[in-house]
Every structure is written in C-alpha cells, then in structure tokens.
Short mmCIF file of C-alpha atoms in Angstrom, two decimals:
data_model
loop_
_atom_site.label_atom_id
_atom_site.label_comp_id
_atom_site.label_asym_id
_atom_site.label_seq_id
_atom_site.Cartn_x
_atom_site.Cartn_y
_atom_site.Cartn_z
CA UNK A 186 -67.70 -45.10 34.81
CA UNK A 187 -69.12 -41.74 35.88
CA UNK A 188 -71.80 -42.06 34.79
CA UNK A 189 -75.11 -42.45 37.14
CA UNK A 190 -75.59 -46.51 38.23
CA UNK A 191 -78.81 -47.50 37.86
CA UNK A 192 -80.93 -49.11 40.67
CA UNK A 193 -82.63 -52.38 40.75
CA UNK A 194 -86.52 -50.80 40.18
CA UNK A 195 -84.78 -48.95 36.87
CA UNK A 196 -86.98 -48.55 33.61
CA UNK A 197 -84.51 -51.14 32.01
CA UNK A 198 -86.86 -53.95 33.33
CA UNK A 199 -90.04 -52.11 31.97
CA UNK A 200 -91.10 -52.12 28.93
CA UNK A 201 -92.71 -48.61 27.67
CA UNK A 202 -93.23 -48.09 24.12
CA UNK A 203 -94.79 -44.42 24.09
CA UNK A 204 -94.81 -43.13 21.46
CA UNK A 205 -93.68 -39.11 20.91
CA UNK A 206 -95.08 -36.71 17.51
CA UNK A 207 -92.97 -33.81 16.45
CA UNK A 208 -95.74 -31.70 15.62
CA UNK A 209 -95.27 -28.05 15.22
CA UNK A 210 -96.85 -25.70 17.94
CA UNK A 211 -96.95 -22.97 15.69
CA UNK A 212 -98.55 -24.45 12.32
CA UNK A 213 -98.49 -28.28 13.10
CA UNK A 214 -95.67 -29.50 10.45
CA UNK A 215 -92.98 -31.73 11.37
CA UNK A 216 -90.29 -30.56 13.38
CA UNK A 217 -86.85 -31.97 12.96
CA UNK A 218 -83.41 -32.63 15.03
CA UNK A 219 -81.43 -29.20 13.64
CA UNK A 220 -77.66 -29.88 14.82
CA UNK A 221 -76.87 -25.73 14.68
CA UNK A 222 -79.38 -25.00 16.91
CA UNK A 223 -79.53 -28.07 18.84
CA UNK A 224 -82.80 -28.26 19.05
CA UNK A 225 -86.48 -28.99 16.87
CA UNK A 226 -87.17 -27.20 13.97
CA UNK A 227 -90.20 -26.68 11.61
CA UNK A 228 -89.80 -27.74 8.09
CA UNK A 229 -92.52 -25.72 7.57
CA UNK A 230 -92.12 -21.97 9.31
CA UNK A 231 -89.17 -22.19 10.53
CA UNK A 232 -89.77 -22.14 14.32
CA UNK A 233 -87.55 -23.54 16.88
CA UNK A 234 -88.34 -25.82 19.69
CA UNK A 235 -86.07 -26.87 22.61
CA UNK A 236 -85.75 -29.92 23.59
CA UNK A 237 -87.19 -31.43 26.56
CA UNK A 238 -84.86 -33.57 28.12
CA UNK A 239 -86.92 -34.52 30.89
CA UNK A 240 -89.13 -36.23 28.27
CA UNK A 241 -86.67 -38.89 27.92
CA UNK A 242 -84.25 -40.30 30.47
CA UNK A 243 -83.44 -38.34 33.52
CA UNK A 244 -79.59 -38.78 33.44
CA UNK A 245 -77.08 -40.84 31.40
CA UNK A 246 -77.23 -44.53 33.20
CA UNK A 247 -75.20 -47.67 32.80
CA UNK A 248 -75.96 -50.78 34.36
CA UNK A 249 -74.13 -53.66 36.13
CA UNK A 250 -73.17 -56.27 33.48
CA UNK A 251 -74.19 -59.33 35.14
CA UNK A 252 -77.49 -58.12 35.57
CA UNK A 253 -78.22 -56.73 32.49
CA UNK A 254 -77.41 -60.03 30.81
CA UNK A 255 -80.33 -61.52 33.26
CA UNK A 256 -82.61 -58.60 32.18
CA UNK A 257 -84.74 -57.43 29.52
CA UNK A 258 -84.45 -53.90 28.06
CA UNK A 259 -86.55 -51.42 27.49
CA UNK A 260 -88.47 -51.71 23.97
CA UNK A 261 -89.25 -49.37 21.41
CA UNK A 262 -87.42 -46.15 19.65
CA UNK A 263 -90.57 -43.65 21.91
CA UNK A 264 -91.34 -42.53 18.24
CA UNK A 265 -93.94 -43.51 15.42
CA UNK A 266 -91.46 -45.33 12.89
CA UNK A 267 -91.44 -47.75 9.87
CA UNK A 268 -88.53 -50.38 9.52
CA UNK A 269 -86.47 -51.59 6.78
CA UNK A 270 -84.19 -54.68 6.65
CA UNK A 271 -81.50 -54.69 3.52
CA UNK A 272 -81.22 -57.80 2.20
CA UNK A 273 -78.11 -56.92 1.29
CA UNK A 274 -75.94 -55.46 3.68
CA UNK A 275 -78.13 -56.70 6.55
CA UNK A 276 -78.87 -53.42 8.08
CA UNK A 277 -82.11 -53.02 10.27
CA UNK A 278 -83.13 -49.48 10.25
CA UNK A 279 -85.92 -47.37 11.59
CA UNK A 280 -86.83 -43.86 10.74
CA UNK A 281 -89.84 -41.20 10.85
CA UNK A 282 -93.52 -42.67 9.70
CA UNK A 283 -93.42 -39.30 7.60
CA UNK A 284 -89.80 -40.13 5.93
CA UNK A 285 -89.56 -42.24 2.44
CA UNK A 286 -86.77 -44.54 2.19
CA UNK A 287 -86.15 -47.32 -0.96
CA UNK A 288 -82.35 -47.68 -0.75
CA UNK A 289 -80.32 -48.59 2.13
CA UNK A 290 -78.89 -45.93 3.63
CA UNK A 291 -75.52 -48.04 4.42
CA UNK A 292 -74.55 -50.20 0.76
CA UNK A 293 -77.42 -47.86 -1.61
CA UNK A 294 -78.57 -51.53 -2.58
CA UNK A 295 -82.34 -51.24 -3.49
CA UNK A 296 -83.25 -54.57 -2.22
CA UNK A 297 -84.82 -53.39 1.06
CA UNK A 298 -88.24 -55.46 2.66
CA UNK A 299 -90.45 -52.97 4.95
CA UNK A 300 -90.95 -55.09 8.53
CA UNK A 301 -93.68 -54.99 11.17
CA UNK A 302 -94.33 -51.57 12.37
CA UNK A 303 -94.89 -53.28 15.64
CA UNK A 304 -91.80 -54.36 16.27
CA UNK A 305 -90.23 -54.09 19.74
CA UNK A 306 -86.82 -53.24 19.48
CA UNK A 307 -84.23 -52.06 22.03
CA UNK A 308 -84.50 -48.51 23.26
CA UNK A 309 -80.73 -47.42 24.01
CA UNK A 310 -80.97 -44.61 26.81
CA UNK A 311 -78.30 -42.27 26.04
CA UNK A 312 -77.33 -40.75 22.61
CA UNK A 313 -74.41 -38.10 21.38
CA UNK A 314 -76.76 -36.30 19.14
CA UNK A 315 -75.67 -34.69 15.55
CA UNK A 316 -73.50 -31.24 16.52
CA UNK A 317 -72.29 -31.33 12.24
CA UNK A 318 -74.97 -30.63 9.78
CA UNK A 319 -75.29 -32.04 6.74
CA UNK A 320 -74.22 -29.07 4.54
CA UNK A 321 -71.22 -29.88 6.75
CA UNK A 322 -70.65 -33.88 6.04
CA UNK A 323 -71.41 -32.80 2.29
CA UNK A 324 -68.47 -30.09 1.70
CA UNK A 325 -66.63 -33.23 3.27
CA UNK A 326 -67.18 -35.50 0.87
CA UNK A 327 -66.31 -33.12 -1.82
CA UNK A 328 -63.44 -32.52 -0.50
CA UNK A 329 -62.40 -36.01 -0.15
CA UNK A 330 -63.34 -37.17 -3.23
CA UNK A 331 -61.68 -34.06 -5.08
CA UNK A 332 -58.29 -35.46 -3.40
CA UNK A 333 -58.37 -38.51 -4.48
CA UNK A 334 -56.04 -40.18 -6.54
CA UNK A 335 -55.81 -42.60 -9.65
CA UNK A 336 -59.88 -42.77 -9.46
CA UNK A 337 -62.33 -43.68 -12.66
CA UNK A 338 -63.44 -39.91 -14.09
CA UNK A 339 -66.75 -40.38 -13.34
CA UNK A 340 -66.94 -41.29 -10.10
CA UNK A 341 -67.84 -37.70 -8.75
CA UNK A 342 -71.21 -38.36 -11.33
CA UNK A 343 -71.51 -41.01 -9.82
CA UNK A 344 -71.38 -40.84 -6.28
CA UNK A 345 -72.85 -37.25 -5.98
CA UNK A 346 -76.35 -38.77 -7.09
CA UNK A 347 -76.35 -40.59 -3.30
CA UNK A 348 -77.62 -38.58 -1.24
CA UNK A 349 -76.14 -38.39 2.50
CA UNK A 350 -77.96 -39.15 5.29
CA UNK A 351 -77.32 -38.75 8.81
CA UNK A 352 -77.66 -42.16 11.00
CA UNK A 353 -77.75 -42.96 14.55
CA UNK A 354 -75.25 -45.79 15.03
CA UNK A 355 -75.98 -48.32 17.83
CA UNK A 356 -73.13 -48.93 20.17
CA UNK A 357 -72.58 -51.08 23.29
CA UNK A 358 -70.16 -49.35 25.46
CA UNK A 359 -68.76 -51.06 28.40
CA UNK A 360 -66.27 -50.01 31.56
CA UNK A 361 -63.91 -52.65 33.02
CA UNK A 362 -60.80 -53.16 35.42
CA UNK A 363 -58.91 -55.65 34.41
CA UNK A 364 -56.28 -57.01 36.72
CA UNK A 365 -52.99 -59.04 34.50
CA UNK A 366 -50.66 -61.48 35.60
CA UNK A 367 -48.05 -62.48 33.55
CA UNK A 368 -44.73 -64.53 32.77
CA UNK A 369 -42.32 -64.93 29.90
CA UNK A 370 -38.66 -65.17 29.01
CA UNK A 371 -36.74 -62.01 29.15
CA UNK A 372 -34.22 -61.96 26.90
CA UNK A 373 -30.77 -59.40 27.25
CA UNK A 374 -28.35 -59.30 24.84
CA UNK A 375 -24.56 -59.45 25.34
CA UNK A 376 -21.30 -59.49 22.96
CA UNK A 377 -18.37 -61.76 22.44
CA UNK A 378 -15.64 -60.98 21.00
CA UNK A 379 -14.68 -63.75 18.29
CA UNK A 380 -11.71 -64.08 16.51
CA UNK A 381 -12.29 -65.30 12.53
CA UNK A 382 -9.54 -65.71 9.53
CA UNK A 383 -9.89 -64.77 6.24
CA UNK A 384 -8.41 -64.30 2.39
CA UNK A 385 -7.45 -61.07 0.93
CA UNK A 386 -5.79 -60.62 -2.02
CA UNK A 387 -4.47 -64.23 -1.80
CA UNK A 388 -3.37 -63.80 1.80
CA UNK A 389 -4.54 -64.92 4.76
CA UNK A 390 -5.68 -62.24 7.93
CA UNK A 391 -6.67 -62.86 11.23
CA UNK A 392 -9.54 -60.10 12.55
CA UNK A 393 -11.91 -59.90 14.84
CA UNK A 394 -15.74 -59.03 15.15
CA UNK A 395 -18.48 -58.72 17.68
CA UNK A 396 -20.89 -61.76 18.10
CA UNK A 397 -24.55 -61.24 20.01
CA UNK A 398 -25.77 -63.77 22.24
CA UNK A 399 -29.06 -63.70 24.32
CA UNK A 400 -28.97 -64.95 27.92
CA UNK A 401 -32.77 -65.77 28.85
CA UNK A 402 -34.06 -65.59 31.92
CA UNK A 403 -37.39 -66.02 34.10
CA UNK A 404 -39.68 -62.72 34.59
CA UNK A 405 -43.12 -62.27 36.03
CA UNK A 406 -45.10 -59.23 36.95
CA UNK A 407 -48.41 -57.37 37.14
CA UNK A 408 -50.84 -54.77 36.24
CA UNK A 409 -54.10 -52.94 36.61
CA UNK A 410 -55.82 -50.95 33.92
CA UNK A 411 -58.95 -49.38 33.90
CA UNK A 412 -61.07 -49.71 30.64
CA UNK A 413 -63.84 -46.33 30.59
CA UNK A 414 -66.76 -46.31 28.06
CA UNK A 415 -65.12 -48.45 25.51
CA UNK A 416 -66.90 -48.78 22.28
CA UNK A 417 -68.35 -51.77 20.79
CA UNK A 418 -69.91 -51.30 17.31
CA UNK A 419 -73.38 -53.33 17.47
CA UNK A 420 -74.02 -52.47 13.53
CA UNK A 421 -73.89 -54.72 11.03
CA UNK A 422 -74.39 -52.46 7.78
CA UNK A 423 -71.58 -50.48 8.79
CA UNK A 424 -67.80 -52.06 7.78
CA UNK A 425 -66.18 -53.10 10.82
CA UNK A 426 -62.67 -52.16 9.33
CA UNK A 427 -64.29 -48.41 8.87
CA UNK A 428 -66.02 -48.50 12.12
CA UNK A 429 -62.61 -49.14 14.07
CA UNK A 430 -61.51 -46.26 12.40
CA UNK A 431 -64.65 -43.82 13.90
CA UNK A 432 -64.22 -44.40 17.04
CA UNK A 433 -62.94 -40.45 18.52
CA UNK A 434 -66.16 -40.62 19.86
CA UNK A 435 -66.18 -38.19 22.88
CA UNK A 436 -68.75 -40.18 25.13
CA UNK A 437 -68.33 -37.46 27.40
CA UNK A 438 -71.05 -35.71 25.41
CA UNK A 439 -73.68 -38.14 26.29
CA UNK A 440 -76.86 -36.74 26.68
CA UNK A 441 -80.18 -38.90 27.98
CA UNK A 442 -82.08 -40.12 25.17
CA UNK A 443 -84.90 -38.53 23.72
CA UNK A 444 -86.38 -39.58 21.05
CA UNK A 445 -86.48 -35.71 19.94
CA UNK A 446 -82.99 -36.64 18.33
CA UNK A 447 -83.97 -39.12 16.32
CA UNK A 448 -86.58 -36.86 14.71
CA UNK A 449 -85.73 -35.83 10.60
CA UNK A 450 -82.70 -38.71 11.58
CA UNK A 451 -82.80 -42.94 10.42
CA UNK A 452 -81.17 -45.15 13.37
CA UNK A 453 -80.12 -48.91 12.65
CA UNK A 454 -81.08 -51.35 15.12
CA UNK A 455 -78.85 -53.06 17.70
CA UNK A 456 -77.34 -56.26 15.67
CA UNK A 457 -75.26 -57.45 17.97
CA UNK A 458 -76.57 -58.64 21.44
CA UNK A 459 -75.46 -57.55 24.75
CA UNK A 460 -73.28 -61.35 25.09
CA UNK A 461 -71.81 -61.48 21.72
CA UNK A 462 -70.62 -57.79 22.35
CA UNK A 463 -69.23 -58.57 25.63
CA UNK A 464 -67.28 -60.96 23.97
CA UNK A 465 -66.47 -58.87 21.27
CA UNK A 466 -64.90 -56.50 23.86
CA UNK A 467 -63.34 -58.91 25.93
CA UNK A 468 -61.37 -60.35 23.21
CA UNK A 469 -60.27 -57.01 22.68
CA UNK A 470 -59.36 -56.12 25.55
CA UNK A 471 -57.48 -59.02 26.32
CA UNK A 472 -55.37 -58.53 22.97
CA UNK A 473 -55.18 -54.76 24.34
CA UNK A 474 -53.35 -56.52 27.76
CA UNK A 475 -51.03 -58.46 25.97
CA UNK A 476 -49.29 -55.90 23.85
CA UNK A 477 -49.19 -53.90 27.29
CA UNK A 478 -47.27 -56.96 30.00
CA UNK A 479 -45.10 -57.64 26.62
CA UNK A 480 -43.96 -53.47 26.97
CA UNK A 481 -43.78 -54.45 30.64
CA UNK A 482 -41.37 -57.84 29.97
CA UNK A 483 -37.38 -56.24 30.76
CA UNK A 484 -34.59 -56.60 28.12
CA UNK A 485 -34.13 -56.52 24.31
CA UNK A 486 -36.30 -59.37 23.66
CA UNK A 487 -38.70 -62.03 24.93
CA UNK A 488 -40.50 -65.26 24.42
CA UNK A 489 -42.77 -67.53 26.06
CA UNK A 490 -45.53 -64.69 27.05
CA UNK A 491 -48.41 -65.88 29.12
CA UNK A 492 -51.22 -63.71 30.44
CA UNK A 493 -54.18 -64.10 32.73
CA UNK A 494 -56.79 -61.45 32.92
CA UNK A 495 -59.37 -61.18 35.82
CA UNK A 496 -62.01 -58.56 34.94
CA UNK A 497 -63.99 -56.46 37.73
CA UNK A 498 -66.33 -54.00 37.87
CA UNK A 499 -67.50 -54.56 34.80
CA UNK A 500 -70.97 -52.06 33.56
CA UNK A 501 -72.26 -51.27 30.46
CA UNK A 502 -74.72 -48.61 28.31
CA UNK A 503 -76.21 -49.16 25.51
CA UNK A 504 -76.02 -45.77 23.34
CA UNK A 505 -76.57 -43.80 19.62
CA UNK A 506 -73.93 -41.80 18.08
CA UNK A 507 -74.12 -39.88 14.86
CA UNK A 508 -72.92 -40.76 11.22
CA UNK A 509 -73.26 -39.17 8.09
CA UNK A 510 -73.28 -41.74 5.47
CA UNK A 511 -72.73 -41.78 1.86
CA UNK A 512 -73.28 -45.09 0.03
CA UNK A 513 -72.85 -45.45 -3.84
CA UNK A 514 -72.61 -48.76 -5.78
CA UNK A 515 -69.76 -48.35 -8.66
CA UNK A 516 -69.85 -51.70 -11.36
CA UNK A 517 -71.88 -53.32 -8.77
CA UNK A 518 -69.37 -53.13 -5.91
CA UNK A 519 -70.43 -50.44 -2.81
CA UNK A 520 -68.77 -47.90 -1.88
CA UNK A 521 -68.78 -45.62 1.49
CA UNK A 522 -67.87 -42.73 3.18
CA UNK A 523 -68.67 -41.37 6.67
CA UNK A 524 -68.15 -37.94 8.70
CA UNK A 525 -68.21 -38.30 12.04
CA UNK A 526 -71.52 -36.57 13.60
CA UNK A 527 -70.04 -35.21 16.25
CA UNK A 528 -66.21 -34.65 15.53
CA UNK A 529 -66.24 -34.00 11.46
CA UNK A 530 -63.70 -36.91 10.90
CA UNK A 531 -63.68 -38.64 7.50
CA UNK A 532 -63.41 -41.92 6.59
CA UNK A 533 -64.11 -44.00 3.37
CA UNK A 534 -63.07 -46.06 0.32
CA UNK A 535 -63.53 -45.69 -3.51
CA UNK A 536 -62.36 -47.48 -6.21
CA UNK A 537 -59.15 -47.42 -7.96
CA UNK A 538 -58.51 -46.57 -11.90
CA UNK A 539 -56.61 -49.69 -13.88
CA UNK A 540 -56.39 -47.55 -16.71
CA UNK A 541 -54.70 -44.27 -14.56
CA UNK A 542 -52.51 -46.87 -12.65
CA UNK A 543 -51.34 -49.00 -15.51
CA UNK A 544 -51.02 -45.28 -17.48
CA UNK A 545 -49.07 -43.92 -14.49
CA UNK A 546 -46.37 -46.91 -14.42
CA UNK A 547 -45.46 -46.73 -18.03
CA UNK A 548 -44.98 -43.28 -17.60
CA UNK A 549 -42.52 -43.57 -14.56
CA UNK A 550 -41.08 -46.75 -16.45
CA UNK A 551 -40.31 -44.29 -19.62
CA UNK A 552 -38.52 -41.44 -17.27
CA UNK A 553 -36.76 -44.38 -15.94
CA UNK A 554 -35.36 -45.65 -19.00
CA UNK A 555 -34.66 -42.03 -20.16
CA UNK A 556 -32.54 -41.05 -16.60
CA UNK A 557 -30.73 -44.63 -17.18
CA UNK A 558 -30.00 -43.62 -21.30
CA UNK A 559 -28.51 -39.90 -20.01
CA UNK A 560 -26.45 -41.77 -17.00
CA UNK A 561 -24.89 -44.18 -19.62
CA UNK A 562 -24.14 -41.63 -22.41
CA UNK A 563 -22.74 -39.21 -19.12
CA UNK A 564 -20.03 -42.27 -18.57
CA UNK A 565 -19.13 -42.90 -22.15
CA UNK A 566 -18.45 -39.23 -22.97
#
C-alpha cells in the first residue's frame, strides 16, 4: 500500500509494445539477467552491463481496483519473444527469440504448440528479479532429493536429466481494509456437582463426580484489518497446493519492470484475469476473517458464527517473481520441485517406493513379533 498510486493519464491505458535487444556493447552476443551480479551479462566475453531502470517503469505502481477492472493494460513483455502453450499442463509461456524450448518448463510434457509471435499479452510493471542462481536452485534439488525417503532407486537418473530453469511467475497482488461485523453464541462452561451410585465388589457406593454444562449466550463485536500486497497466484502450470506453499515472497523487493530481467529467463503468462483473481482473493480473505472474529468470540466455545465483511481501499499490481523449476515425468505421472528465486525455499513432491514401503512394514512387523516372543518368554521364566 506504499507503493506509488498511479494517476488517471498512467501508461496502464496505453498500449506500447517496444520492443528491447540484449545485444552486447562489447562484441554484440546476447547478454543475460546474471542474479550475482544483478545485472546483464555476455554469454559471449563475459562483460557486464547494468541495468537501466529508467528503461522500464519509473517506480513500482499499483492502481485503484475499480478502475483497473474498467481499463485495459498495457500489452506486450518490451522484448522480442516466441510463445508456447502446453497442452498439457496449460501453461502459456514466453521466452527469448534466441532461446530453444520443446518441453514445458512446468509438467516436462513434450506436447507444447508454438503461438503467434504477435500476441499481445499483459505487461506486469513490477518484478522481484532472480537474487539465487541456478548453480544455487541445483545444489537444492540435490539436496532434497538425497533426503528423501522410501523413493524408487532411480529416481535421481531420472530426474537429474530435467534440466532447471528459472521462471518468472505471474502474480496479482492486491491491498485491502476490510472492516468485520460479527455475532455468534458464546459458550462458557460451568460444573455441577452430581451425585451417582454404583456396584463394587457386590456392594453398592454412593460417589460423586463433576458434570460440565455450557450456558450460551448472545455476543457481537468488530474488527478492522488491513490486507498489504497479498498474493494471488495467476499461473496455471504451477500446482496451486505448491504455490500456497511459495508464498515468503518479500514484495518489499519490488523493483519497476524491465524487461532486462526477463532476458536468459522464460515467464508464463497471466492465466487468471484481474476479476477471477479478485475473487480468488476475496474468498480468501473472507475465510482469513472468519477464523479471526471466531478468536475474537469470548468463552470455551461457540456456535452460530455470522460475519459480514465490507472491503475499502481496495488497489492492486500486477507483478513477476522468480522460480526455479524442475519438472520430470516418472511412469507417466509429473513430478516438481521449486526454489524460491528470491528466498532459496524448497518445495516439491516425488513419488513413493511400494516395494521400500511394503519392505519397510514387514520388517517393523518382524521386530514386532520378536519384542512380543522375548516379553512372553520374560513372564513365563
């Protein structure tokens, strides 16, 4: 919420493809994103460029959310690019003109059509740009896979023939105060003391025990909380269930876009419209409110909760953040795992071993039967 606000004339109602090359100065090769220097490099010599921010953006904006639904964006990546759309996964992606893709970089499925170069898509206007390298993401990934567990033997054969690739994620992120009312049943415990009879060794005793009741009664109250660049994944060849689980995202760390970034990088497009993810996020939100007025609700339990949310001041940006991805396809299921661009943090899934599982519980089943064996023969003697 920090954040510049864009005014009315802003380059979100333009449209301005330009186009940027990442030619070296030096001996004209390609120059790419380099995260350790944080700036262009030559594939070719070596030479460093920095980059120009003032090529791109001016400063980090976010928009009004009413009137961003009523406008259109700005089009185009401001790079030469060639598209791909997986037919399996779904994933849109663009990358470098220069760059040779035939798998998808999210599932490693091969069935990938190449789209109009043409194509207009939406140019986000802020970006978090790569800060881990990829000799980084890889020592990762051999770490993680090294400490897994109960895994088929050759799954480091097979999933060290995917290579990693770094990919700019599209995100909606949105700010919001949202004002809750609610009202619900408080419930607060209290004891009796009841008296009960009983046998015991053919006799009959009188004793006593403590009974809980709940005495229910009205509550209402109130609250304000502030929602600050709140992520909304717009990707759809990325797993939602894995994408909830990158989002330390420091947004913080958002610079104005350049397409500079993108440069030796892929980026998927936007998925997910600006409406849908609004919804996405109010839904979210809302289920975010609830479990807060609940906490709020007095006594030891509760019933009955109602809540109404108003939401105010509601903006939103439309931004890139970094992922490394490895994708590998084990008996024709996929398989992925991500680092974080720009915190490191791992995240993936891999298939399980029957054989080591089923191998493991006949084992534990055996020292089982052996401990019971030694307890019994312990007792007899």
């Amino acid at each position: 919420m920090d954040q510049q606000t864009q005014p009315t004339n802003s380059p979100y109602e333009e449209s301005n493809a330009k186009s940027k090359q990442f030619r070296c100065p030096n001996c004209g090769g390609q120059q790419i994103f380099d995260p350790n220097l944080n700036a262009l490099r030559c594939d070719s010599c070596g030479q460093s460029q920095k980059i120009d921010e003032a090529g791109g953006f001016d400063s980090v904006v976010e928009y009004d959310l009413l009137e961003g639904m009523q406008k259109l964006p700005e089009r185009g990546l401001g790079r030469p690019t060639r598209t791909l759309s997986c037919q399996g996964c779904g994933a849109i992606i663009s990358f470098g003109v220069e760059e040779t893709a035939g798998v998808c970089s999210f599932c490693a499925s091969a069935q990938v059509l190449e789209l109009d170069s043409h194509r207009q898509t939406l140019r986000p206007e802020s970006l978090v740009p790569f800060s881990k390298t990829k000799d980084v993401a890889q020592n990762h990934f051999a770490s993680w896979l090294s400490g897994l567990w109960f895994r088929p033997n050759d799954l480091k054969k097979r999933a060290s023939v995917s290579k990693i690739q770094g990919v700019y994620i599209p995100y909606w992120v949105f700010d919001a105060t949202v004002d809750s009312e609610w009202s619900a049943l408080a419930g607060h415990y209290y004891y009796t003391t009841e008296t009960y009879t009983e046998t015991v060794n053919g006799q009959s005793q009188t004793r006593t025990r403590q009974v809980r009741h709940t005495r229910w009664v009205p509550a209402s109250g109130q609250r304000r909380d502030i929602y600050d660049d709140y992520l909304i994944c717009a990707s759809k060849g990325l797993p939602k269930a894995l994408a909830d689980r990158l989002d330390t995202y420091s947004t913080k760390s958002l610079l104005p876009y350049d397409p500079s970034y993108l440069s030796g990088f892929k980026a998927e497009e936007y998925q997910i419209d600006l409406k849908p993810a609004w919804t996405q996020a109010v839904h979210s939100m809302e289920s975010i409110q609830t479990d807060r007025c609940s906490g709020d609700v007095p006594g030891d339990t509760q019933a009955n909760l109602r809540v109404h949310n108003e939401f105010s001041n509601t903006r939103f940006k439309h931004v890139l953040l970094p992922v490394w991805i490895a994708a590998y396809q084990y008996k024709d299921k996929t398989f992925q795992f991500l680092v974080n661009g720009q915190t490191g943090e791992v995240e993936g899934h891999a298939p399980y071993s029957v054989w080591k599982i089923t191998f493991a519980v006949i084992i534990a089943l055996i020292l089982m039967s052996i401990f019971v064996l030694v307890a019994v023969s312990q007792q007899q003697g």
